[in-house]
Short mmCIF file of C-alpha atoms and ligand atoms in Angstrom, two decimals:
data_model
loop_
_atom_site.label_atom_id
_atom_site.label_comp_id
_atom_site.label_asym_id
_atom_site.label_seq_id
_atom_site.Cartn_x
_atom_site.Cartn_y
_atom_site.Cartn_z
CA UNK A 554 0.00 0.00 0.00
CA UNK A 555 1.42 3.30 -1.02
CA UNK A 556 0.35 6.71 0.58
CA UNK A 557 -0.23 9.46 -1.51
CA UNK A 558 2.50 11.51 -0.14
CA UNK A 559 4.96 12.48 -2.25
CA UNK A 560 3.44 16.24 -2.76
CA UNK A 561 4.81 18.68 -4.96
CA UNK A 562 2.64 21.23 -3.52
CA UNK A 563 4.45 23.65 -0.85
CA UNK A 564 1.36 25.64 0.43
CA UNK A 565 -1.16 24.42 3.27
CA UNK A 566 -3.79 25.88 1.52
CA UNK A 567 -6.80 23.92 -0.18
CA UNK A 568 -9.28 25.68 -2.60
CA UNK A 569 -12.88 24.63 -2.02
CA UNK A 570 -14.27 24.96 -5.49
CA UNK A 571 -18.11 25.20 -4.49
CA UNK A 572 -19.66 26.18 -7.77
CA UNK A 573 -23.14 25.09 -9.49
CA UNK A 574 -21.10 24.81 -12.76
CA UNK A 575 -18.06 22.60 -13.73
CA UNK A 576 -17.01 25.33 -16.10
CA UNK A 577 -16.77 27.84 -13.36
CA UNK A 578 -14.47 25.73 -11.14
CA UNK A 579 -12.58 24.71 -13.96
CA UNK A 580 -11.97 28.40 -15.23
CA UNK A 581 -10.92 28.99 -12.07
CA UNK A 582 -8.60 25.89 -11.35
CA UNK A 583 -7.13 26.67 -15.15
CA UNK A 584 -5.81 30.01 -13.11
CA UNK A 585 -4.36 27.98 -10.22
CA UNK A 586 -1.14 26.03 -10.29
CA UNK A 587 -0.62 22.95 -8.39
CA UNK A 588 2.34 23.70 -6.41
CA UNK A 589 0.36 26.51 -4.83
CA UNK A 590 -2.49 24.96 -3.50
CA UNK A 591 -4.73 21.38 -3.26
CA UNK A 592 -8.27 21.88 -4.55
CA UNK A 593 -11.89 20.55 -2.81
CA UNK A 594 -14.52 18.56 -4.67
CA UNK A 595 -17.45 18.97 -2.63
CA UNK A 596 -21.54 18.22 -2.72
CA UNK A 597 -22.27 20.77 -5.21
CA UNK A 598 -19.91 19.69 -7.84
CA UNK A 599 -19.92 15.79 -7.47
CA UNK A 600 -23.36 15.81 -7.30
CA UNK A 601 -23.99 18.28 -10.44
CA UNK A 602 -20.98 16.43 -12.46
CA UNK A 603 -20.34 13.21 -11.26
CA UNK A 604 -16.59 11.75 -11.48
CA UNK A 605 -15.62 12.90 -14.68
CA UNK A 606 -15.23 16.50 -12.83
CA UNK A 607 -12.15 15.36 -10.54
CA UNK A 608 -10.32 13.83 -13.94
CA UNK A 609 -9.26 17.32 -15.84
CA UNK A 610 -8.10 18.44 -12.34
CA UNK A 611 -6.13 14.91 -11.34
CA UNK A 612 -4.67 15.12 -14.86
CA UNK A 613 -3.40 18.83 -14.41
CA UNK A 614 -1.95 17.63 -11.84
CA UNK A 615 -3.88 18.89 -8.15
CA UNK A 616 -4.22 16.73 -5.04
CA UNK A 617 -7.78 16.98 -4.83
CA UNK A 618 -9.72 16.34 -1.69
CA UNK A 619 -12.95 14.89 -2.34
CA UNK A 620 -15.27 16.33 0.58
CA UNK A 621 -18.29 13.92 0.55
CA UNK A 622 -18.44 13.61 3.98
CA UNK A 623 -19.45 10.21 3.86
CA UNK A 624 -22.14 9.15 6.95
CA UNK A 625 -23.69 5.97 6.95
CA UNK A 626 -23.73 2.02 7.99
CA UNK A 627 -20.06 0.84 7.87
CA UNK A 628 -20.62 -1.31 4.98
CA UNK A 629 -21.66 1.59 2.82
CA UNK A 630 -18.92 3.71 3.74
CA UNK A 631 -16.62 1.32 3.22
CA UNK A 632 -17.43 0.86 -0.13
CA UNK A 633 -17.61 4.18 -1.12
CA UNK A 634 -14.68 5.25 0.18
CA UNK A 635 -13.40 2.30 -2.27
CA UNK A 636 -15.07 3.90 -5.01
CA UNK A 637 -13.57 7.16 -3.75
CA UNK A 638 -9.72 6.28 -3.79
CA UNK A 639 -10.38 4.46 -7.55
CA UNK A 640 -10.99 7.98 -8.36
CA UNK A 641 -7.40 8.70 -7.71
CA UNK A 642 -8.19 11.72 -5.41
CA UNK A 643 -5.80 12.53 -2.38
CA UNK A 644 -8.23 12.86 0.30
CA UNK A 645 -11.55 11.60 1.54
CA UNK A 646 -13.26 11.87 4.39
CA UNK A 647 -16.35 10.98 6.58
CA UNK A 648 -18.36 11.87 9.76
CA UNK A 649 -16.63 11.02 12.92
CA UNK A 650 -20.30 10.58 14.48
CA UNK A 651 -20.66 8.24 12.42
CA UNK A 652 -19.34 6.21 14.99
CA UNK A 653 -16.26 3.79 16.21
CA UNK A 654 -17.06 0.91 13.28
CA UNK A 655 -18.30 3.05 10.54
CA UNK A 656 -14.11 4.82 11.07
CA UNK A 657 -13.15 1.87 11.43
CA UNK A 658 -14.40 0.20 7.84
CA UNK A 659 -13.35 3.30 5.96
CA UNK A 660 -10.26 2.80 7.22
CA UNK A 661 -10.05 -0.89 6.33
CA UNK A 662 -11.57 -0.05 2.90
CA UNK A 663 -8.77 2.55 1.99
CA UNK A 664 -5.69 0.61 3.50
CA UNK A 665 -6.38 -2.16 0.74
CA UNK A 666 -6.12 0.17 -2.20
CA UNK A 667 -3.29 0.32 -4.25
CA UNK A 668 -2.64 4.39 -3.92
CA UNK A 669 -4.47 5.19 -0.67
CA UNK A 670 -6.28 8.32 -0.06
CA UNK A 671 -5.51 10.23 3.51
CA UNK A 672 -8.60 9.53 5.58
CA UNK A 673 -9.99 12.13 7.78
CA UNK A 674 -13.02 12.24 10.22
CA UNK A 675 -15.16 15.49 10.39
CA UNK A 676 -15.64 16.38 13.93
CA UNK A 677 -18.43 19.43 14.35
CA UNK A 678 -19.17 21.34 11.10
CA UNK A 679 -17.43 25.03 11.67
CA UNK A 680 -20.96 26.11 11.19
CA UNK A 681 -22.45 25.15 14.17
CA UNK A 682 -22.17 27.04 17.36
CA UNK A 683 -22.66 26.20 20.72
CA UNK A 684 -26.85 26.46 20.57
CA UNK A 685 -26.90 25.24 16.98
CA UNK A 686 -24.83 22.36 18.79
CA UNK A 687 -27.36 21.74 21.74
CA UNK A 688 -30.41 22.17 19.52
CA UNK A 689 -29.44 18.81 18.14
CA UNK A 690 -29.06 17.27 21.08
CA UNK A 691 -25.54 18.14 21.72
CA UNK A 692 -24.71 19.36 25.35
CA UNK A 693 -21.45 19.46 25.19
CA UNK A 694 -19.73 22.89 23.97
CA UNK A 695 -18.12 22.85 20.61
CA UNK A 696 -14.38 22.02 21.73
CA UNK A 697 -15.30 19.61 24.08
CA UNK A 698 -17.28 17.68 21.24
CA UNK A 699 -14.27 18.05 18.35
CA UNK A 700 -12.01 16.63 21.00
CA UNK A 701 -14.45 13.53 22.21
CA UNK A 702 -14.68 12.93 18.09
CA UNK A 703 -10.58 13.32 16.85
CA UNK A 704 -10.04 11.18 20.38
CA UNK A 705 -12.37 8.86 18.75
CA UNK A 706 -11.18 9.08 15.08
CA UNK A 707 -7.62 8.73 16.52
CA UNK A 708 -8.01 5.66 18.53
CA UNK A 709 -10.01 4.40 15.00
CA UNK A 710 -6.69 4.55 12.94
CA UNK A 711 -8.38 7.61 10.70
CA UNK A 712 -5.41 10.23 9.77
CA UNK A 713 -6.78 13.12 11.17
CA UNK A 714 -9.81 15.86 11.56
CA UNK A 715 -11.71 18.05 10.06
CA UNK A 716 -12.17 20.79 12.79
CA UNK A 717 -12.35 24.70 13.28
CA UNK A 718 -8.79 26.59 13.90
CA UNK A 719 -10.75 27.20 17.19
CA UNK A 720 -9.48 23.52 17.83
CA UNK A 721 -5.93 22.54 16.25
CA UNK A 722 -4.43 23.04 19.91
CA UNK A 723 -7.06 20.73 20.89
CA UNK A 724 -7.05 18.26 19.00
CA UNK A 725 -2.81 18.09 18.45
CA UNK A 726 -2.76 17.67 22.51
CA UNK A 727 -4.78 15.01 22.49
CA UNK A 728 -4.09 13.19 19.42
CA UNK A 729 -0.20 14.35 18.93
CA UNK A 730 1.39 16.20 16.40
CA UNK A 731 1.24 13.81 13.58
CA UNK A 732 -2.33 13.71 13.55
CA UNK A 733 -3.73 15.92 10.88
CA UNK A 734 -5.41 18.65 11.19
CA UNK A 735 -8.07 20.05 8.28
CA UNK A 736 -9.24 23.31 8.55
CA UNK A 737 -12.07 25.28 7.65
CA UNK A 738 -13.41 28.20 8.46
CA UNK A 739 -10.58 30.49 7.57
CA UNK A 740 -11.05 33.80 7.00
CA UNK A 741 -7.99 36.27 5.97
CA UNK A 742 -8.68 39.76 7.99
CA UNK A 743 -11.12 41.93 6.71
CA UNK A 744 -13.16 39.20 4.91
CA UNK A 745 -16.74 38.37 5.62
CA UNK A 746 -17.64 35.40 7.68
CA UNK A 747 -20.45 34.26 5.90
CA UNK A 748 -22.30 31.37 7.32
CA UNK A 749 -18.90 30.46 9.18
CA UNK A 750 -18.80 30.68 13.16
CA UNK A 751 -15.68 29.76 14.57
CA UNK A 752 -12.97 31.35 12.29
CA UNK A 753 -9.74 32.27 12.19
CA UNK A 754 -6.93 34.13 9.74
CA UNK A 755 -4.87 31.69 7.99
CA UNK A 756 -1.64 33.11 9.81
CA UNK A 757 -3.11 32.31 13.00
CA UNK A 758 -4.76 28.84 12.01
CA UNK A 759 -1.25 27.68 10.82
CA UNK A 760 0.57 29.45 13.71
CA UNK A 761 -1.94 27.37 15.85
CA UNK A 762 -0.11 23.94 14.07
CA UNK A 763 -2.57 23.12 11.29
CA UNK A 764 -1.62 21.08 8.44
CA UNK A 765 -4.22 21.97 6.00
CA UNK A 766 -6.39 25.37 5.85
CA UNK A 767 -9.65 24.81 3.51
CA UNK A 768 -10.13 28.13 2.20
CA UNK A 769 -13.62 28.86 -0.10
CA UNK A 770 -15.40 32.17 -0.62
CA UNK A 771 -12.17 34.63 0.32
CA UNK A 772 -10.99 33.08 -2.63
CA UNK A 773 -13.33 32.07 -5.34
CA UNK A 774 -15.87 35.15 -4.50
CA UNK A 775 -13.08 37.69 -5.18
CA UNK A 776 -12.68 39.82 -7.83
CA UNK A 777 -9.34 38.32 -8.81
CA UNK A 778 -9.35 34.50 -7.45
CA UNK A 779 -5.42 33.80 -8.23
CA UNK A 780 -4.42 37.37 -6.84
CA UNK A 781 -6.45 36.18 -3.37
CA UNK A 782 -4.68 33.01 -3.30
CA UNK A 783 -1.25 34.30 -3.62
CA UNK A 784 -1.89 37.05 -1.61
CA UNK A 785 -2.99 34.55 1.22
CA UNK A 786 0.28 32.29 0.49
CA UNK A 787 1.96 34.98 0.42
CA UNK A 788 0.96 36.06 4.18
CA UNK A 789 2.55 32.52 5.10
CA UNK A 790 5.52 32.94 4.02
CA UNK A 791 5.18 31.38 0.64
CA UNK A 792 5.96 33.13 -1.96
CA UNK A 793 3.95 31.40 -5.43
O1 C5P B 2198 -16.41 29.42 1.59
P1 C5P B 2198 -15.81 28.80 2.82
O2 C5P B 2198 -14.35 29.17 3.01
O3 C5P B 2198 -16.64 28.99 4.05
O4 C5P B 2198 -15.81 27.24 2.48
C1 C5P B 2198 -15.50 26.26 3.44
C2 C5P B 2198 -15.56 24.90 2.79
O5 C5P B 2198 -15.23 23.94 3.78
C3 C5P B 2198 -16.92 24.51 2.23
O6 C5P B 2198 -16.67 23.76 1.04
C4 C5P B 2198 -17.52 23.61 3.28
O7 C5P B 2198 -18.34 22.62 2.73
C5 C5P B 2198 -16.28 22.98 3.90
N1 C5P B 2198 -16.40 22.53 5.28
C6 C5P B 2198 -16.76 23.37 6.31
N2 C5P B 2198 -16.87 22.89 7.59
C7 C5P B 2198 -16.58 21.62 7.85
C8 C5P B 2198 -16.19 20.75 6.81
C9 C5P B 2198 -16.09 21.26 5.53
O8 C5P B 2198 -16.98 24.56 6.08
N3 C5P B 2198 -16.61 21.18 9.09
#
């Protein structure tokens, strides 16, 4: 089994490309170069294009995280995270509520594929606050849930989390270092939130310790995408 880890690409940053239209996230990926940042394949696009979206952007050459979030009985999971890592995409991942065996079989499902996928477990979507959390049945408060979850994903063999930059210190205490950490939620200064509640800049998510900052709107809602990307990368450090 060989993990896909030999990346070329030498910025944390991921590009959510959440448009209705393939042509609009491949206009915009056309402007993006690979070394400068992994690209997100999530609901809107899979579901309005299918598979044959993530091919033009495999072939040019992007680790592409495929963000279906998968949640449902192990045995379904399993094989679609099968399905998933025939796609040849770089990451998948799947609800860590959806409990110790469902983790578990995704995990099992990916370790027997020939060019395995990172696996990660999404803890509490970065949408939900701490009364969005206890309308459904949540108690807990938001950090307190995430680290319950990455303990669980952790002791399940999964990679790492999805989580807010509220929770990297979290989540790296309790899991260690190694274990990744996938962040939404970012938001450089001066940007609007949106529907986003616990943010953070991308300086401060990565000064935090995160691996990977999943960055949408800033950058495919401005006026010049590439131009917010490098000047994001550029803010780390990484000149592209
Ligand atoms: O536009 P914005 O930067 O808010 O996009 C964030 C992306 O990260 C979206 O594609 C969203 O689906 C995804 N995401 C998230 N919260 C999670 C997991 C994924 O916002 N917990």
């Amino acid at each position: 089994m060989k993990l896909n880890s030999m990346s070329k690409c030498i910025s944390p940053v991921i590009v959510a490309l959440d448009f209705p239209t393939p042509g609009a996230a491949l206009a915009l990926a056309a402007r993006l170069d690979p070394e400068h940042c992994r690209l997100k394949v999530g609901k809107e696009l899979f579901t309005q294009r299918g598979p044959a979206i993530l091919e033009p952007l495999v072939q040019r050459g992007f680790e592409v995280f495929l963000d279906l979030k998968f949640h449902d009985i192990p045995n379904t999971v399993a094989g679609a995270c099968r399905a998933a890592a025939a796609l040849g995409v770089w990451m998948v991942n799947v609800h860590a509520s959806g409990g110790r065996a469902m983790l578990e079989a995704a995990r099992e499902a990916l370790a027997k594929s020939a060019n395995r996928p990172l696996l990660t477990a999404v803890t509490v979507l970065t949408s939900l606050d701490a009364a969005a959390l206890a309308e459904i049945g949540y108690a807990a408060p938001p950090a307190a849930q995430v680290e319950k979850l990455a303990r669980l994903a952790y002791a399940a063999g999964v990679d790492g989390v999805v989580c807010s930059p509220q929770e990297i210190a979290i989540v790296k205490e309790a899991c260690g270092r190694a274990f990744l950490t996938v962040t939404p939620g970012i938001r450089p200064a001066g940007t609007s939130a949106d529907d986003q509640s616990r943010i953070a800049t991308p300086a401060a998510a990565v000064a935090a310790g995160t691996d990977y900052l999943v960055i949408g709107r800033p950058i495919t809602q401005a006026p010049d995408p590439a131009a917010a990307l490098v000047a994001i990368n550029a803010g780390l450090g990484i000149r592209a």
